[in-house]
Amino acid sequence: MKFKLIALFFLLTYCTTYSATNQKVLYNSKGFAYIYSDDDYIEKIINKKFDNTQELIGHDTINNGVLVRITNPITKKSIILKNSSKVKYPDFYKILITEPVVNLIDLNKNIPYVEIQVIKKNKSFVAEKAETFKEEKNISNNAPVEKVQISNIHNTNLKKIKKTSKFIIIIGDFYSEETARSLKNELSSSLPDLDNKKLNISTNKKNSIRLLSGPYNSLKLLKKDYIELKKYGFEELDVKIYD
């Protein structure tokens, strides 16, 4: 029954539409990165082993070899890498990254918040400066590109993430406040373990009605409610910094 309700809400009132004009929109999502460790592979938390000395990424649905830009929204540092492998990781996370990627984009390991974008190879390699690593200098110029650093990677005047940073879960945008309120009530009754006090309705910048959960200043609590919402049947939930 709850899946029929979801379909009804989103087919009739959800603001995102799909047509010939937006089929070319590439995948874009914000949330938390899963930082790889060999122990997690040994304990079967993830199902594939990665070389944690290399700049590697893995995703559960993006195909191998597809170019992905990973951005730290706090520092604005980015890196473009080919997806190394399809891999399963805990559902809360948006992408798997290795330790060198964490260091390259100056990511806070306690709050590894990132934006990921699938990009087109021929149209997205517009960077003022590419990073060349010593171990790559002997590679032929004809070798395929594996990674490109974005121009602002060396900007030293960047604001750092604060321990007091807060996050929200975007559940959906609607034309009608009544519809958003109906879904809010449905979630409150169907998910007793969800912190219902954090369910809020607001108007976003596009003047549509937004249902969100938060704000959260604890990654543990955010993760708990995120997983609860996913149990309800949502396939994609964005996590954003609370302004």
Short mmCIF file of C-alpha atoms in Angstrom, two decimals:
data_model
loop_
_atom_site.label_atom_id
_atom_site.label_comp_id
_atom_site.label_asym_id
_atom_site.label_seq_id
_atom_site.Cartn_x
_atom_site.Cartn_y
_atom_site.Cartn_z
CA MET A 1 0.00 0.00 0.00
CA LYS A 2 2.74 2.45 0.91
CA PHE A 3 4.45 2.00 -2.46
CA LYS A 4 1.18 2.85 -4.24
CA LEU A 5 0.96 6.01 -2.16
CA ILE A 6 4.51 6.95 -3.14
CA ALA A 7 3.72 6.43 -6.80
CA LEU A 8 0.58 8.55 -6.48
CA PHE A 9 2.42 11.39 -4.73
CA PHE A 10 5.24 11.55 -7.22
CA LEU A 11 3.31 10.92 -10.43
CA LEU A 12 0.71 13.58 -9.71
CA THR A 13 2.55 16.27 -7.80
CA TYR A 14 6.32 15.91 -7.78
CA CYS A 15 7.91 18.92 -9.45
CA THR A 16 10.61 17.11 -11.42
CA THR A 17 9.48 16.23 -14.94
CA TYR A 18 11.10 14.06 -17.56
CA SER A 19 10.94 15.02 -21.20
CA ALA A 20 13.06 15.16 -24.32
CA THR A 21 14.52 18.43 -23.11
CA ASN A 22 16.05 17.06 -19.91
CA GLN A 23 17.05 13.52 -20.84
CA LYS A 24 20.60 14.83 -21.27
CA VAL A 25 20.84 15.96 -17.64
CA LEU A 26 23.67 14.01 -16.04
CA TYR A 27 23.60 12.33 -12.65
CA ASN A 28 24.16 14.76 -9.78
CA SER A 29 23.80 13.98 -6.11
CA LYS A 30 25.03 15.19 -2.72
CA GLY A 31 25.60 13.08 0.35
CA PHE A 32 28.31 11.23 2.24
CA ALA A 33 31.23 9.28 0.83
CA TYR A 34 32.14 5.85 2.15
CA ILE A 35 35.87 5.91 2.88
CA TYR A 36 37.41 2.57 1.97
CA SER A 37 39.33 0.40 4.41
CA ASP A 38 40.65 -3.14 4.00
CA ASP A 39 39.03 -4.13 7.31
CA ASP A 40 35.58 -3.38 5.88
CA TYR A 41 36.31 -5.66 2.92
CA ILE A 42 37.51 -8.44 5.23
CA GLU A 43 34.38 -8.04 7.36
CA LYS A 44 32.25 -8.10 4.15
CA ILE A 45 30.75 -4.67 4.74
CA ILE A 46 31.74 -4.00 1.14
CA ASN A 47 32.08 -6.66 -1.54
CA LYS A 48 35.23 -5.61 -3.43
CA LYS A 49 38.82 -4.89 -2.55
CA PHE A 50 40.49 -1.61 -3.59
CA ASP A 51 44.10 -0.46 -3.59
CA ASN A 52 44.00 2.13 -0.84
CA THR A 53 47.22 3.75 -2.05
CA GLN A 54 45.65 4.83 -5.35
CA GLU A 55 43.06 7.48 -6.25
CA LEU A 56 40.08 5.17 -6.81
CA ILE A 57 36.30 5.39 -6.60
CA GLY A 58 33.48 2.86 -6.73
CA HIS A 59 29.73 3.23 -7.17
CA ASP A 60 26.83 0.81 -6.84
CA THR A 61 25.11 1.74 -10.13
CA ILE A 62 27.52 3.77 -12.30
CA ASN A 63 29.30 1.64 -14.91
CA ASN A 64 33.03 1.02 -14.87
CA GLY A 65 35.06 3.62 -16.75
CA VAL A 66 32.45 6.37 -16.53
CA LEU A 67 33.91 9.75 -15.58
CA VAL A 68 32.76 11.12 -12.23
CA ARG A 69 33.55 14.47 -10.65
CA ILE A 70 33.80 14.32 -6.85
CA THR A 71 33.61 17.72 -5.15
CA ASN A 72 34.06 18.79 -1.57
CA PRO A 73 31.30 21.47 -1.32
CA ILE A 74 32.98 23.02 1.70
CA THR A 75 36.44 23.61 0.19
CA LYS A 76 35.29 23.56 -3.47
CA LYS A 77 38.12 21.17 -4.31
CA SER A 78 37.31 18.61 -7.00
CA ILE A 79 38.77 15.66 -8.82
CA ILE A 80 37.60 13.77 -11.91
CA LEU A 81 38.14 10.02 -11.91
CA LYS A 82 36.97 7.03 -13.91
CA ASN A 83 34.69 4.78 -11.88
CA SER A 84 36.92 1.84 -10.97
CA SER A 85 34.28 -0.71 -10.16
CA LYS A 86 30.67 -1.33 -9.29
CA VAL A 87 30.63 -2.08 -5.58
CA LYS A 88 28.10 -2.57 -2.81
CA TYR A 89 28.45 -0.41 0.29
CA PRO A 90 26.04 0.65 3.08
CA ASP A 91 22.95 2.26 1.62
CA PHE A 92 23.41 5.58 3.40
CA TYR A 93 26.43 6.52 1.29
CA LYS A 94 26.60 7.99 -2.24
CA ILE A 95 29.99 6.73 -3.40
CA LEU A 96 33.07 4.83 -2.23
CA ILE A 97 36.42 6.64 -2.26
CA THR A 98 39.94 5.68 -1.22
CA GLU A 99 42.16 7.57 1.24
CA PRO A 100 44.17 9.44 -1.46
CA VAL A 101 40.92 10.92 -2.81
CA VAL A 102 40.06 12.12 0.69
CA ASN A 103 43.39 13.92 0.85
CA LEU A 104 43.19 15.40 -2.65
CA ILE A 105 39.90 17.17 -2.01
CA ASP A 106 40.70 18.00 1.63
CA LEU A 107 37.71 16.06 2.95
CA ASN A 108 36.80 15.95 6.62
CA LYS A 109 36.85 12.21 7.41
CA ASN A 110 34.40 12.66 10.29
CA ILE A 111 31.88 14.38 8.00
CA PRO A 112 32.78 13.18 4.46
CA TYR A 113 30.17 15.26 2.63
CA VAL A 114 30.57 15.32 -1.17
CA GLU A 115 28.83 16.13 -4.42
CA ILE A 116 29.14 13.63 -7.27
CA GLN A 117 28.44 14.27 -10.95
CA VAL A 118 28.64 11.99 -13.96
CA ILE A 119 30.21 14.00 -16.76
CA LYS A 120 30.67 13.74 -20.52
CA LYS A 121 34.25 13.12 -21.54
CA ASN A 122 34.50 15.57 -24.41
CA LYS A 123 32.63 18.48 -22.83
CA SER A 124 33.74 18.47 -19.24
CA PHE A 125 37.51 18.47 -19.45
CA VAL A 126 37.69 22.26 -19.22
CA ALA A 127 40.16 22.83 -16.43
CA GLU A 128 42.64 25.66 -16.24
CA LYS A 129 45.24 23.40 -14.78
CA ALA A 130 45.76 19.62 -14.70
CA GLU A 131 47.69 17.95 -11.91
CA THR A 132 50.60 15.78 -13.07
CA PHE A 133 51.94 13.23 -10.64
CA LYS A 134 55.56 12.03 -10.67
CA GLU A 135 54.65 8.42 -11.31
CA GLU A 136 52.73 9.44 -14.43
CA LYS A 137 55.48 11.43 -16.17
CA ASN A 138 56.76 8.43 -18.08
CA ILE A 139 53.34 7.47 -19.42
CA SER A 140 52.82 8.02 -23.13
CA ASN A 141 50.85 11.10 -24.17
CA ASN A 142 48.51 8.72 -26.00
CA ALA A 143 47.57 6.86 -22.84
CA PRO A 144 43.92 7.22 -21.74
CA VAL A 145 43.19 9.94 -19.20
CA GLU A 146 42.55 8.50 -15.75
CA LYS A 147 42.23 11.63 -13.64
CA VAL A 148 42.10 15.38 -14.01
CA GLN A 149 42.39 17.90 -11.21
CA ILE A 150 40.15 20.98 -11.32
CA SER A 151 41.84 24.38 -11.30
CA ASN A 152 40.89 25.41 -7.77
CA ILE A 153 42.54 22.40 -6.16
CA HIS A 154 45.38 24.57 -4.80
CA ASN A 155 43.29 27.44 -3.45
CA THR A 156 44.53 27.97 0.10
CA ASN A 157 41.93 30.58 1.09
CA LEU A 158 39.09 28.13 1.55
CA LYS A 159 36.71 27.94 4.45
CA LYS A 160 36.94 24.77 6.47
CA ILE A 161 34.01 22.69 7.61
CA LYS A 162 32.95 23.44 11.15
CA LYS A 163 31.98 20.93 13.77
CA THR A 164 28.68 22.79 14.08
CA SER A 165 27.76 22.28 10.40
CA LYS A 166 24.21 21.03 10.03
CA PHE A 167 22.59 18.92 7.31
CA ILE A 168 19.09 18.26 6.00
CA ILE A 169 17.55 15.38 4.06
CA ILE A 170 15.54 16.52 1.04
CA ILE A 171 12.52 14.22 0.80
CA GLY A 172 10.75 15.96 -2.08
CA ASP A 173 9.48 19.15 -3.73
CA PHE A 174 5.76 19.61 -4.41
CA TYR A 175 3.41 22.12 -5.98
CA SER A 176 0.90 21.74 -3.17
CA GLU A 177 1.45 22.21 0.56
CA GLU A 178 -1.50 19.87 1.14
CA THR A 179 0.31 17.06 -0.69
CA ALA A 180 3.53 17.66 1.24
CA ARG A 181 1.59 17.65 4.49
CA SER A 182 -0.17 14.40 3.55
CA LEU A 183 3.16 12.71 2.90
CA LYS A 184 4.55 14.10 6.15
CA ASN A 185 1.62 12.59 8.07
CA GLU A 186 2.00 9.29 6.23
CA LEU A 187 5.70 9.10 7.11
CA SER A 188 4.99 9.97 10.74
CA SER A 189 2.48 7.14 11.06
CA SER A 190 4.40 4.56 9.00
CA LEU A 191 7.89 5.11 10.44
CA PRO A 192 7.70 5.12 14.25
CA ASP A 193 11.51 5.05 14.53
CA LEU A 194 11.86 8.22 12.48
CA ASP A 195 12.44 11.44 14.43
CA ASN A 196 9.13 12.96 13.31
CA LYS A 197 9.89 16.25 15.04
CA LYS A 198 12.49 16.88 12.36
CA LEU A 199 10.01 16.61 9.46
CA ASN A 200 9.46 20.14 8.16
CA ILE A 201 7.69 21.83 5.27
CA SER A 202 9.22 24.92 3.70
CA THR A 203 9.25 26.92 0.47
CA ASN A 204 12.45 26.51 -1.54
CA LYS A 205 14.13 28.95 -3.92
CA LYS A 206 12.01 27.73 -6.84
CA ASN A 207 8.85 28.59 -4.90
CA SER A 208 7.81 24.96 -4.65
CA ILE A 209 6.86 23.31 -1.36
CA ARG A 210 9.67 21.23 0.10
CA LEU A 211 9.37 18.37 2.59
CA LEU A 212 12.61 17.83 4.45
CA SER A 213 13.97 16.22 7.58
CA GLY A 214 16.38 18.06 9.82
CA PRO A 215 18.48 19.91 10.56
CA TYR A 216 20.98 17.42 11.99
CA ASN A 217 24.29 18.26 13.65
CA SER A 218 25.01 14.59 14.35
CA LEU A 219 26.02 12.28 11.51
CA LYS A 220 24.80 9.31 13.56
CA LEU A 221 21.26 10.70 13.89
CA LEU A 222 21.17 11.79 10.25
CA LYS A 223 22.20 8.29 9.15
CA LYS A 224 19.51 6.68 11.33
CA ASP A 225 16.69 8.79 9.86
CA TYR A 226 18.07 8.45 6.33
CA ILE A 227 17.94 4.66 6.60
CA GLU A 228 14.41 4.82 8.03
CA LEU A 229 13.24 6.93 5.07
CA LYS A 230 14.85 4.54 2.61
CA LYS A 231 12.92 1.69 4.23
CA TYR A 232 9.73 3.46 3.24
CA GLY A 233 10.63 3.08 -0.42
CA PHE A 234 12.47 6.23 -1.52
CA GLU A 235 15.13 5.37 -4.11
CA GLU A 236 17.11 8.62 -3.96
CA LEU A 237 17.43 11.09 -1.10
CA ASP A 238 19.75 14.07 -1.23
CA VAL A 239 21.56 15.36 1.83
CA LYS A 240 22.47 19.04 1.79
CA ILE A 241 24.17 21.53 4.04
CA TYR A 242 21.67 23.46 6.10
CA ASP A 243 22.05 27.19 5.42
#
